Coordinates of C-alpha atoms and ligand atoms in Angstrom, one line a residue:
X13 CA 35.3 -35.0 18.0
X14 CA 38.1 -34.1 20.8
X15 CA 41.5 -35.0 20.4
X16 CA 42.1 -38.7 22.2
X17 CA 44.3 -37.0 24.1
X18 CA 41.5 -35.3 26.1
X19 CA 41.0 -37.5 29.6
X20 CA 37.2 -37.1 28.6
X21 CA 37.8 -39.3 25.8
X22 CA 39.0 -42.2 27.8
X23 CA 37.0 -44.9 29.3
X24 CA 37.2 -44.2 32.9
X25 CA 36.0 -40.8 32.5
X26 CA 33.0 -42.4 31.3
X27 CA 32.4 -45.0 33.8
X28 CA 32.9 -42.0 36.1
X29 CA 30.0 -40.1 34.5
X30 CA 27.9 -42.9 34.9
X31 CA 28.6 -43.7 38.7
X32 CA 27.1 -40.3 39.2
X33 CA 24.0 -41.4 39.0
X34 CA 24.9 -44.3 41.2
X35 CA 26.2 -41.9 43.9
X36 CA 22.8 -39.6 43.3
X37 CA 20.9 -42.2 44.2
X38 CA 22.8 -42.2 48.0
X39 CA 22.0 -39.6 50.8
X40 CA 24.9 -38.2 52.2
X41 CA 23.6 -39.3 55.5
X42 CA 23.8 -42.9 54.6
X43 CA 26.6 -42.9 53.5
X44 CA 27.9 -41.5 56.7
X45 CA 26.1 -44.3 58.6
X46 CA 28.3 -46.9 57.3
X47 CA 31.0 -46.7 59.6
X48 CA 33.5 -48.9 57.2
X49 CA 33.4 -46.4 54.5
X50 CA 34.1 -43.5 56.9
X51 CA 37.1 -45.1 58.5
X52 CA 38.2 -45.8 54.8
X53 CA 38.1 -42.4 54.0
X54 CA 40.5 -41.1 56.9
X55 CA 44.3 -40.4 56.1
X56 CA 47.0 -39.2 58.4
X57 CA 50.4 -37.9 58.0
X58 CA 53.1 -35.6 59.7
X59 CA 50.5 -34.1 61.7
X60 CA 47.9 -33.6 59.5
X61 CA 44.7 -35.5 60.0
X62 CA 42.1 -35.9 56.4
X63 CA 38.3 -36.7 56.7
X64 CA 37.5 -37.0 53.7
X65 CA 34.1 -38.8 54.5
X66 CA 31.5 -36.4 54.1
X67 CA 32.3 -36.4 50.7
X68 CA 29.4 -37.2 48.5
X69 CA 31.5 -40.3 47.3
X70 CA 31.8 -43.7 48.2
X71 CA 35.0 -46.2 48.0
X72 CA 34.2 -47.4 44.7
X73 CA 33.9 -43.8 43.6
X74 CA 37.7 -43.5 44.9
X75 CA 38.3 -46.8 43.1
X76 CA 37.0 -45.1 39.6
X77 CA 39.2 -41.7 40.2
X78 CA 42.4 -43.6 41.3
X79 CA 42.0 -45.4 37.7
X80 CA 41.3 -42.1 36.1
X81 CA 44.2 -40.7 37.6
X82 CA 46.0 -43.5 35.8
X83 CA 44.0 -43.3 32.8
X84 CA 45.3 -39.7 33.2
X85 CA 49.5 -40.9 33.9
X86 CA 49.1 -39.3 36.9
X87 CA 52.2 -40.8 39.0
X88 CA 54.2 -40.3 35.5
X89 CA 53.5 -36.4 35.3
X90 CA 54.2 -36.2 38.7
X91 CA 57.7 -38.1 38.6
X92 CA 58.4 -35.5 35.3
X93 CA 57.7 -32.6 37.3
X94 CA 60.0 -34.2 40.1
X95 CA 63.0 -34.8 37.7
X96 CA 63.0 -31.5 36.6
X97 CA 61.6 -32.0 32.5
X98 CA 59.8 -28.1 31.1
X99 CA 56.3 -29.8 32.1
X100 CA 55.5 -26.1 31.7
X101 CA 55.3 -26.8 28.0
X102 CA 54.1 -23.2 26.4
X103 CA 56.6 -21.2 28.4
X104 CA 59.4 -24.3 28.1
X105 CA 60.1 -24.3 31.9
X106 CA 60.8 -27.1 34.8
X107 CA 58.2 -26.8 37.6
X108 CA 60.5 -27.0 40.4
X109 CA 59.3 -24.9 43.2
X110 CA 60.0 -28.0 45.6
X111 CA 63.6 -27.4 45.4
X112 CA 62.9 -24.1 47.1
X113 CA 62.6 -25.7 50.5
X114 CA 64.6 -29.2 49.9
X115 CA 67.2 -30.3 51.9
X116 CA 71.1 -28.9 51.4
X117 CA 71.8 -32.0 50.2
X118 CA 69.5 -32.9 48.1
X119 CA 70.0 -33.3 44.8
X120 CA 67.2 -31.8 42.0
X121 CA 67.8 -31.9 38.5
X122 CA 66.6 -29.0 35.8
X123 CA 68.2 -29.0 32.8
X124 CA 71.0 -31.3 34.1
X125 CA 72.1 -28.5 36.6
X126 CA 71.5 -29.4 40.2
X127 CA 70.2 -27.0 41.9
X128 CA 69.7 -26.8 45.0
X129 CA 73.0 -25.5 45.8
X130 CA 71.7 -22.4 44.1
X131 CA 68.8 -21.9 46.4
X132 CA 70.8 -22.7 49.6
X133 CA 73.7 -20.3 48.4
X134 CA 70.3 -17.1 48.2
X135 CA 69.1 -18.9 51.6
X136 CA 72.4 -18.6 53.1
X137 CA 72.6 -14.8 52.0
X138 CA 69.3 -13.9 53.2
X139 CA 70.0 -15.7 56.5
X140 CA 73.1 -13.0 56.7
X141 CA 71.2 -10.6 55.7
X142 CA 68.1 -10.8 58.0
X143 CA 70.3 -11.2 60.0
X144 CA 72.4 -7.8 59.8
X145 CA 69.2 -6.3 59.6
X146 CA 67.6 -7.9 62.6
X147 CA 71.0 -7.0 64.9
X148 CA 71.5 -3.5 63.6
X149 CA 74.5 -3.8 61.9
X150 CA 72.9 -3.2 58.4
X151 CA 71.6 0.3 58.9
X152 CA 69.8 3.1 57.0
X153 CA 71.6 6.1 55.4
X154 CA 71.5 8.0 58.7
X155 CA 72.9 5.6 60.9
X156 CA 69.3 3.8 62.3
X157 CA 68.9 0.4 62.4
X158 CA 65.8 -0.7 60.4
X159 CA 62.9 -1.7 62.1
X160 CA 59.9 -1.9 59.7
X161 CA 59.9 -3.5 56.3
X162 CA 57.5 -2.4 53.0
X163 CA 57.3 -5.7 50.9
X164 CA 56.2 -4.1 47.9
X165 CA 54.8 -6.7 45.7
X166 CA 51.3 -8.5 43.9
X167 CA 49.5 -11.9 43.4
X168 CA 52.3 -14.6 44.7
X169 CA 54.5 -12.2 45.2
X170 CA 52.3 -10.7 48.1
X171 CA 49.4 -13.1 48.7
X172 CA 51.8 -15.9 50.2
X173 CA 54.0 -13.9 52.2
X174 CA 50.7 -11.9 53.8
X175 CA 49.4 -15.6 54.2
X176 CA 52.7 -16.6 56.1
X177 CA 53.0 -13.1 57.8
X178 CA 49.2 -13.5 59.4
X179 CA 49.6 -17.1 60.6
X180 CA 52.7 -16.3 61.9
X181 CA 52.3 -12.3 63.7
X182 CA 49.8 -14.8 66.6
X183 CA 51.7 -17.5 67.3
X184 CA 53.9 -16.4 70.4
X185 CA 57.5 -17.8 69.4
X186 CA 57.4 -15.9 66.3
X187 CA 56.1 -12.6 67.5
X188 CA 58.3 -12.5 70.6
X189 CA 61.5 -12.9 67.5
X190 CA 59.1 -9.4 65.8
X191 CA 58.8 -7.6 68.6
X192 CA 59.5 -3.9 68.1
X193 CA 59.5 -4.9 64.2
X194 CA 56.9 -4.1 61.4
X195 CA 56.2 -5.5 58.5
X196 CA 53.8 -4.2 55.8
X197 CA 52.7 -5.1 52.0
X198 CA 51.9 -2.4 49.3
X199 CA 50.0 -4.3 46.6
X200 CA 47.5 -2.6 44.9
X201 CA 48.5 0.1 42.1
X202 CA 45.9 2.4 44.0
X203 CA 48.3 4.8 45.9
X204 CA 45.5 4.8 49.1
X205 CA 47.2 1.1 49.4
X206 CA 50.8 3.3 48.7
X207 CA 49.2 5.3 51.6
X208 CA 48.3 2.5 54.3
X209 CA 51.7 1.2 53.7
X210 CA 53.8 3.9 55.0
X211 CA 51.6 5.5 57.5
X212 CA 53.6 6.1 60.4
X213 CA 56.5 4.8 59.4
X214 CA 59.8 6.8 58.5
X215 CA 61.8 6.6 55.6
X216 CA 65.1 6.5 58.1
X217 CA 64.0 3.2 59.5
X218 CA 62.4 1.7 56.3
X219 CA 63.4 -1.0 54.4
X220 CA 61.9 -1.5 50.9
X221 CA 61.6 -5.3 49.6
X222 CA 60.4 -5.3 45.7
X223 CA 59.8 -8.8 45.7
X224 CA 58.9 -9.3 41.5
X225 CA 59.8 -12.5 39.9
X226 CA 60.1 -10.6 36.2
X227 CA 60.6 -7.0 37.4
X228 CA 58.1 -5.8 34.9
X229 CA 54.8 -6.0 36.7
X230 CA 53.3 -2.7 36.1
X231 CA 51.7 -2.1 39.8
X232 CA 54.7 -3.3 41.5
X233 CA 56.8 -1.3 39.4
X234 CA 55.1 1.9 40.0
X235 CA 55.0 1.6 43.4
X236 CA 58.7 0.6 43.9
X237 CA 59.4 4.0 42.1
X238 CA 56.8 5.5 44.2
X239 CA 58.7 4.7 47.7
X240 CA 61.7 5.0 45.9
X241 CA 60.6 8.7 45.6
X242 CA 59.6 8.9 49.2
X243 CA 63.1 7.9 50.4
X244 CA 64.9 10.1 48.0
X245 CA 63.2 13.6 49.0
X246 CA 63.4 12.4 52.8
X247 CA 66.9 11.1 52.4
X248 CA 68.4 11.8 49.1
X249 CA 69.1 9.4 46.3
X250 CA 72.2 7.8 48.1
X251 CA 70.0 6.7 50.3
X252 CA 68.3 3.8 47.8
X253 CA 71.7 1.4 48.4
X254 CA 70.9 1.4 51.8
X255 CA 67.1 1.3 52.2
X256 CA 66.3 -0.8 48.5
X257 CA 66.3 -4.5 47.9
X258 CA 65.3 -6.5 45.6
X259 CA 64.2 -10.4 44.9
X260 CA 64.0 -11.2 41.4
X261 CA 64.6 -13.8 38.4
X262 CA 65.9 -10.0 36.1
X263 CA 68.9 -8.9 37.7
X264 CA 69.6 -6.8 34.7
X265 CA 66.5 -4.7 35.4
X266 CA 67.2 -4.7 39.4
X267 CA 70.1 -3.0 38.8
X268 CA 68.6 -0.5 36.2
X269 CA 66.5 0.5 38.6
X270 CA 68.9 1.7 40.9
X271 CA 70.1 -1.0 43.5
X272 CA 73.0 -2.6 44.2
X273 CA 73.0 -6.3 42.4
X274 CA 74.5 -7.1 45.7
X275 CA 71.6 -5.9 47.6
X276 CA 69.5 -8.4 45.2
X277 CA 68.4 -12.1 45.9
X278 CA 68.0 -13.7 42.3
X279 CA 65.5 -16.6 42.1
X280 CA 64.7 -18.6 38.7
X281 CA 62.2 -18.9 35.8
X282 CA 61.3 -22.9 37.1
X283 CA 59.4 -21.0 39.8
X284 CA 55.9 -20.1 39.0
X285 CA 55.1 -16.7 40.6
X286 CA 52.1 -18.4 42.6
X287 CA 54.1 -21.4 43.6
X288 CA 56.5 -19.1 45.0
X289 CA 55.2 -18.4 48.4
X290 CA 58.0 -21.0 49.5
X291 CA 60.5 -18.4 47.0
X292 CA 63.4 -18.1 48.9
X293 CA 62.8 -14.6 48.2
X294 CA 59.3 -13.2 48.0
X295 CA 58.4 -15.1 51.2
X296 CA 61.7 -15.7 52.8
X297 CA 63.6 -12.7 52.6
X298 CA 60.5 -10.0 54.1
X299 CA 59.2 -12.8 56.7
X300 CA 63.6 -13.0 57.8
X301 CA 64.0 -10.3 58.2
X302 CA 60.4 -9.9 60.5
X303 CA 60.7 -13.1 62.9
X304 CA 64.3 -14.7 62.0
X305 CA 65.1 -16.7 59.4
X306 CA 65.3 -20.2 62.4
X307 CA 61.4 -19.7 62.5
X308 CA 61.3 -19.4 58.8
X309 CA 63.3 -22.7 58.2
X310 CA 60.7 -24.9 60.1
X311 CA 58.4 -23.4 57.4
X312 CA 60.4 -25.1 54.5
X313 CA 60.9 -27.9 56.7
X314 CA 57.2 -28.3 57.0
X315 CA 56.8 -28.2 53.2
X316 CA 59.3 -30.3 52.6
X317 CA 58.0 -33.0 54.3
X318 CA 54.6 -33.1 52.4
X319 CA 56.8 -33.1 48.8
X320 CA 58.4 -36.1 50.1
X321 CA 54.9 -37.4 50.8
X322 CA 53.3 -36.0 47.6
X323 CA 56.1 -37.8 45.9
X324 CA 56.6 -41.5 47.2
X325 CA 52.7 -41.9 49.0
X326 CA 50.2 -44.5 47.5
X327 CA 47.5 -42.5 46.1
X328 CA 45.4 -44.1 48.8
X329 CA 47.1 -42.4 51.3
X330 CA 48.5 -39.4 49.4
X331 CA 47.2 -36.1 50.8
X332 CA 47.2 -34.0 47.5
X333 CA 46.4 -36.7 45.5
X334 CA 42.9 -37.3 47.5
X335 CA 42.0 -33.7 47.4
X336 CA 42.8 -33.5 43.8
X337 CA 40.9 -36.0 42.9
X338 CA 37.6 -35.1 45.1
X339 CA 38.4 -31.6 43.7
X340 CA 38.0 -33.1 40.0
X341 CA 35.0 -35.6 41.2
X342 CA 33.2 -32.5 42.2
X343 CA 34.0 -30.2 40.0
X344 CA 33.7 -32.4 36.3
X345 CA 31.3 -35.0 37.5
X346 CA 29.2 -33.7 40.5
X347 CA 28.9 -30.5 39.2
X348 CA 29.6 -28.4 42.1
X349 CA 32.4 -26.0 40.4
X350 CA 33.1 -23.9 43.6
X351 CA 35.0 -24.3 47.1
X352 CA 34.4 -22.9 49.9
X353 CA 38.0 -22.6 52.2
X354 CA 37.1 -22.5 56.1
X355 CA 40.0 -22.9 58.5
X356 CA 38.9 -22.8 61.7
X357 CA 41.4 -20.6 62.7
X358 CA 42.0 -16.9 62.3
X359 CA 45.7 -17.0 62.0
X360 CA 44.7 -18.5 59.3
X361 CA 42.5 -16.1 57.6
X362 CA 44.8 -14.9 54.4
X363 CA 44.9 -18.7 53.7
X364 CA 41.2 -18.3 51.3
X365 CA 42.5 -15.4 49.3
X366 CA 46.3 -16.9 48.4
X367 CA 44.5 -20.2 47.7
X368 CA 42.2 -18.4 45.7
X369 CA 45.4 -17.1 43.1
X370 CA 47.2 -20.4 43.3
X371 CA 44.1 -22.8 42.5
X372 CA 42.1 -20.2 40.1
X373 CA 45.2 -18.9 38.3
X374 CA 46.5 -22.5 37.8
X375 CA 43.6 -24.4 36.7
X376 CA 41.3 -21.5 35.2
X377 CA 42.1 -22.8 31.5
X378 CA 39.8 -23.3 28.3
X379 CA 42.4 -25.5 26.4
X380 CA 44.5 -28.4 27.1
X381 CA 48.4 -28.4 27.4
X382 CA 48.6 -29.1 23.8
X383 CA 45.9 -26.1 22.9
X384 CA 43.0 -28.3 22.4
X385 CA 39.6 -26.8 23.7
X386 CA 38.1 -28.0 26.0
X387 CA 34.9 -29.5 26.2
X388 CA 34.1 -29.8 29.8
X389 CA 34.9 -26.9 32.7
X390 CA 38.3 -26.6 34.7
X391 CA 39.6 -25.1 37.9
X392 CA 37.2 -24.4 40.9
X393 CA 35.9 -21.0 42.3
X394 CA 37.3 -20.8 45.6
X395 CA 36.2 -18.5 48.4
X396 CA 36.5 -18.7 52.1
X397 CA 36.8 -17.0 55.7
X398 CA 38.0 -17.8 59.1
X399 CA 35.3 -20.1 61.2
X400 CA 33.6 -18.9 62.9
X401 CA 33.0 -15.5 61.2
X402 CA 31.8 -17.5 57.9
X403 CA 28.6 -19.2 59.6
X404 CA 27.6 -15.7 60.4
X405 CA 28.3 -14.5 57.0
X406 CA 27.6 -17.2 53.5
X407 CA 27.1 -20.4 55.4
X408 CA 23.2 -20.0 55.0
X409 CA 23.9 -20.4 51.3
X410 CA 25.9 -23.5 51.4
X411 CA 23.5 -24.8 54.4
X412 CA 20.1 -24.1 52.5
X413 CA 20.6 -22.8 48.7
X414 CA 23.8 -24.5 47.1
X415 CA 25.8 -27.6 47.7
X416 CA 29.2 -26.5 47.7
X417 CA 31.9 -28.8 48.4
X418 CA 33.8 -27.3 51.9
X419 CA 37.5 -27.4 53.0
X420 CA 36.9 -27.5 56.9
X421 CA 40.1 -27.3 58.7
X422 CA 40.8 -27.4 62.2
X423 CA 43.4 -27.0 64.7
X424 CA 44.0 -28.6 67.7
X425 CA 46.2 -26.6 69.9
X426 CA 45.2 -22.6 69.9
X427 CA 48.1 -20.5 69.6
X428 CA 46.8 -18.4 72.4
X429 CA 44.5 -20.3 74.8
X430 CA 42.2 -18.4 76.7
X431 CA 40.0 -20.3 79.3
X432 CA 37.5 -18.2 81.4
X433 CA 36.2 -19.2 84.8
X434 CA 32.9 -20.5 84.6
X435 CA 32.8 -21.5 81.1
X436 CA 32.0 -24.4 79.7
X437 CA 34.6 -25.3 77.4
X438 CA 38.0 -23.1 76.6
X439 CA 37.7 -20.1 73.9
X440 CA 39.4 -22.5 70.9
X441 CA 37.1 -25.3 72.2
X442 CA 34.0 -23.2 71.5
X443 CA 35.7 -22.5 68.2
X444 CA 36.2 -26.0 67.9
X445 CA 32.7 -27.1 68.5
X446 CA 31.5 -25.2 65.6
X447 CA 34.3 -27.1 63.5
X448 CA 33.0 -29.9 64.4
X449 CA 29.3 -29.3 64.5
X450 CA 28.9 -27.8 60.7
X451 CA 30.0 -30.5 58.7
X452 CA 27.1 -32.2 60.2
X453 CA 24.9 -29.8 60.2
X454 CA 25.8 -29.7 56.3
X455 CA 26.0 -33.7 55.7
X456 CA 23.7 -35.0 58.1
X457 CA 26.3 -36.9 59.3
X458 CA 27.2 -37.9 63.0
X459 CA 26.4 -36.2 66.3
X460 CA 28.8 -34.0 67.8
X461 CA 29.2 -36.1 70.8
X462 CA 30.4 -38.8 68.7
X463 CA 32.9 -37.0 67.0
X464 CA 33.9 -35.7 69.8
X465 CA 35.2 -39.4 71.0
X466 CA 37.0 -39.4 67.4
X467 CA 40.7 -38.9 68.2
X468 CA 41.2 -36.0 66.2
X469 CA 45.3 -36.5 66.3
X470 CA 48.4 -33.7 65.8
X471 CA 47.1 -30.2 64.8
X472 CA 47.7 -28.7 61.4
X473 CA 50.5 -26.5 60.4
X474 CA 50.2 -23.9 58.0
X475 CA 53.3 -24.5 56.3
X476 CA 52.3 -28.0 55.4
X477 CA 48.8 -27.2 54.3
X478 CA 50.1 -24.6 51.9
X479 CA 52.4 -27.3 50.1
X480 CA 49.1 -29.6 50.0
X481 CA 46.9 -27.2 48.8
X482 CA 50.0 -26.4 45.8
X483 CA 50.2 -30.3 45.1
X484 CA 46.2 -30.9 45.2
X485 CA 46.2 -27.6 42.4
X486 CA 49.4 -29.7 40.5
X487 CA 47.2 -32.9 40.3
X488 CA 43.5 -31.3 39.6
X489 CA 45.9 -29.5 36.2
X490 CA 47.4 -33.3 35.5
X491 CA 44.0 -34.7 35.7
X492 CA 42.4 -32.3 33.5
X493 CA 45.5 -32.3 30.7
X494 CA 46.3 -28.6 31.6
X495 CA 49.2 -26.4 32.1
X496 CA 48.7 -25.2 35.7
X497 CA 51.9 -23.3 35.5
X498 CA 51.1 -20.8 32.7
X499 CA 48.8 -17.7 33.1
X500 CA 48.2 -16.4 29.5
X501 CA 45.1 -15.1 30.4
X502 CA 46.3 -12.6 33.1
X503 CA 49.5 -12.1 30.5
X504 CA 46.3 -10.4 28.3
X505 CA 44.6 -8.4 30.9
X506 CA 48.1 -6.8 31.9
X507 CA 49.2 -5.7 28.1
X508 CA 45.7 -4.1 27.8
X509 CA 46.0 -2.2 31.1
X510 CA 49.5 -1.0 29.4
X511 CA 48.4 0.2 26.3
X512 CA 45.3 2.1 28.5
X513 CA 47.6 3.2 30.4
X514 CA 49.6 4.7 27.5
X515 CA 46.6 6.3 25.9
Ligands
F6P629 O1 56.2 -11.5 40.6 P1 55.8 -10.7 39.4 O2 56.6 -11.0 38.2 O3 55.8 -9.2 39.7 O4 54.3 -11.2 39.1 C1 53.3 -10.9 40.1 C2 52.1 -11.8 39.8 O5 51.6 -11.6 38.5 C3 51.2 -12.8 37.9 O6 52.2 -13.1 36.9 C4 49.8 -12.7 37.2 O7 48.9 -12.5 38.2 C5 51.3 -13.8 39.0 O8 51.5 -15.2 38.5 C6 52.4 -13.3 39.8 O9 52.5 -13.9 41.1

């Protein structure tokens, strides 16, 4: 018999279990005809519009999950995480990355010890020192100002910044603030990746970023020494002071490796390494220093917002909370245990694959937080691509073999709007159409034209949807009784690869 302390154990699990076979009984197409439940299953805030209708639940389904999430002391594991307490029981940590992008003067609690003074005091060096870099007064060892950036780096330490980086390198504001910059990421241990990185690009107007919350990471590691190499012969050792930085939680090991603990922007162990796409550091720092660190503040801003809404919401109108829930309803009681990602816009296309590490490296556990195992699956297999390039690609699978529950997301202003003579609609709107178009085509549900009358409100921002998607993750690990901040299985995989590598 499982521990009590398992949320399969309690009542409303149960009752759960058995409205399946309510809800099995429904077609999705009916329940998309009753208007009521659809408009009950709309949410709006800041800009970003949820559907959640198509949803193979009904509102007393979202009555029965909103009492598991009790069942499960949701709102209380939520306030902990808030206040700072080491919810990140097996490595005895706070789970704070919402102070990364709070306001100055706000006031967030770990261990006693405000801190958000300590990320605006790195955010205000980083803003000096994207800055020096951007106007040329920081320059390399022969006198050039630095124009490209190798952020050297793996798994949150490279999949959120190249998110950010690719939402951001379209949208005209922020390339006009890039131009004549370039900004790469050397990730994979394999040195054709070392290759890619530094094609074309000299080590006189190179800057190296090693962004590595613990410093240890064996691909990052090699690599830094790698391009630490390539700027040595070019330019001779001196030359690291000037063309090395580093972002990091082990100053100790920055600096044993050669640069400057004043070229070094420390961050702390109540980040997770996923949850740091918002690190001052391994995103702020590289994407600074690439468009201007203005541009990068809206992007905090933007987060910010939702972890003020994750935080004081109703779970009837909480963004991450709804997903979470759905996630959980899908995954432990539908059945369905993968996601498919599909924003409908390609700046948005590295938003899938950092998804992927934040969701699947949180939630893939076998035990609960107190190390009891589990009798029922966690965590969701998560795959995506840009719309429309996914219809043309696995949509026929999730249209005719699988059901698999699909984030569609949409945008409503194109950040470069093309509209040819003679056609029909504008470029995004043809992208549009298809947004709108395969949900239906998947759930029966209404005709485009009537969709089309919906008034799909203020566009989504990527910044926002990141923090949503890292909140929805929180609350799918709260749910299940997991610790979504630990990653002891990777831990495994990366001592093995050592003791390979040693033999
Ligand atoms: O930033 P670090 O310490 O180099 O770790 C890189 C990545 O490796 C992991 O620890 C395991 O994949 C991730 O959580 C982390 O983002």
């Amino acid at each position: 018999m499982a521990s009590a302390s398992l949320i399969c154990e309690t009542g409303e699990w149960k009752d759960l279990k058995e409205h399946v076979e309510d809800i099995k009984r429904t077609h999705l197409r009916d329940l998309m005809d009753d208007n009521e439940r659809c408009k009950s299953m709309t949410v709006e805030y800041d800009g970003i519009f949820l559907d959640y209708s198509r949803q193979r639940a009904c509102q007393e389904t979202m009555k029965k999950l909103f009492k598991l999430a009790e069942a499960a002391h949701l709102k209380e594991k939520i306030n902990r995480m808030y206040n700072g307490e080491h919810i990140n029981a097996t490595e005895d940590r706070s789970v704070l990355h919402i102070a990364l992008r709070a306001a100055r003067d706000a006031i967030i609690r770990s261990d006693g010890r405000n801190v958000v003074p300590d990320v605006w005091c790195v955010l205000d060096k980083i803003n000096d020192f994207a800055e020096r870099v951007r106007s040329g007064s920081w320059v390399g060892a022969t006198g050039k100002p630095l124009k490209d950036v190798v952020a050297v780096g793996i798994g949150g330490s490279f999949l959120g910044p190249l998110f950010v980086h690719t939402a951001l390198q379209t949208d005209s504001e922020a390339a006009e603030c890039a131009k004549g910059r370039q900004l790469r990421f050397l990730a994979n241990v394999d040195p054709v990746d070392v290759a890619r990185s530094i094609s074309g690009l000299s080590p006189e107007t190179t800057l190296v970023v090693i962004v590595s919350k613990t410093f240890t990471t064996a691909e990052t590691m090699l690599n830094a020494r790698t391009l630490r190499e390539w700027i040595s012969v070019a330019l001779g050792p001196h030359a690291i002071a000037k063309h090395m930085v580093a972002v990091s939680t082990n100053l100790t090991l920055v600096e044993k490796f050669g640069i400057d603990p004043n070229n070094a922007f420390a961050f702390w162990d109540w980040v997770g390494g996923r949850y740091s796409v918002l690190q001052c550091c391994c995103c702020v720092l590289p994407l600074s220093i690439q468009y201007g660190f203005a541009i990068i503040q809206k992007f905090l801003e933007g987060a910010c917002s939702i972890d003020k809404h994750f935080y004081s919401a109703s779970f009837e109108e909480n963004l991450p909370v709804l997903l979470g829930l759905l996630s959980v309803w899908n995954v432990s009681f539908l059945g369905f245990p993968a996601r498919a990602i599909l924003p409908y816009s390609q700046a948005l296309e590295k938003l899938a694959p950092h998804i992927q590490q934040v969701s699947m490296e949180s939630n893939g556990k076998g035990v609960s937080i107190d190390g009891v195992p589990l009798p029922f699956e966690t965590g969701e297999i998560d795959f995506g691509e840009p719309g429309t390039n996914g219809q043309h690609s696995f949509y026929q699978l999730i249209h005719q073999g699988r059901v698999i529950p699909c984030d569609f997301i949409g945008v409503v202003k194109s950040q470069q709007p093309v509209y040819l003579k003679g056609e029909i609609v504008s470029n995004h709107d043809e992208l549009m159409s298809n947004f709108f178009a395969q949900p239906d085509a998947l759930a029966y549900g209404k005709t485009s034209s009537q969709l089309q009358n919906e008034n799909v409100p203020a566009y989504l921002i990527p910044h926002k949807l990141l923090a949503i998607y890292e909140h929805r993750i929180a609350v799918e690990g709260f749910i299940w009784g997991i610790n979504s901040f630990d990653q002891w299985g990777v831990e495994l995989g990366k001592s093995l690869a050592s003791q390979v590598e040693n033999s």
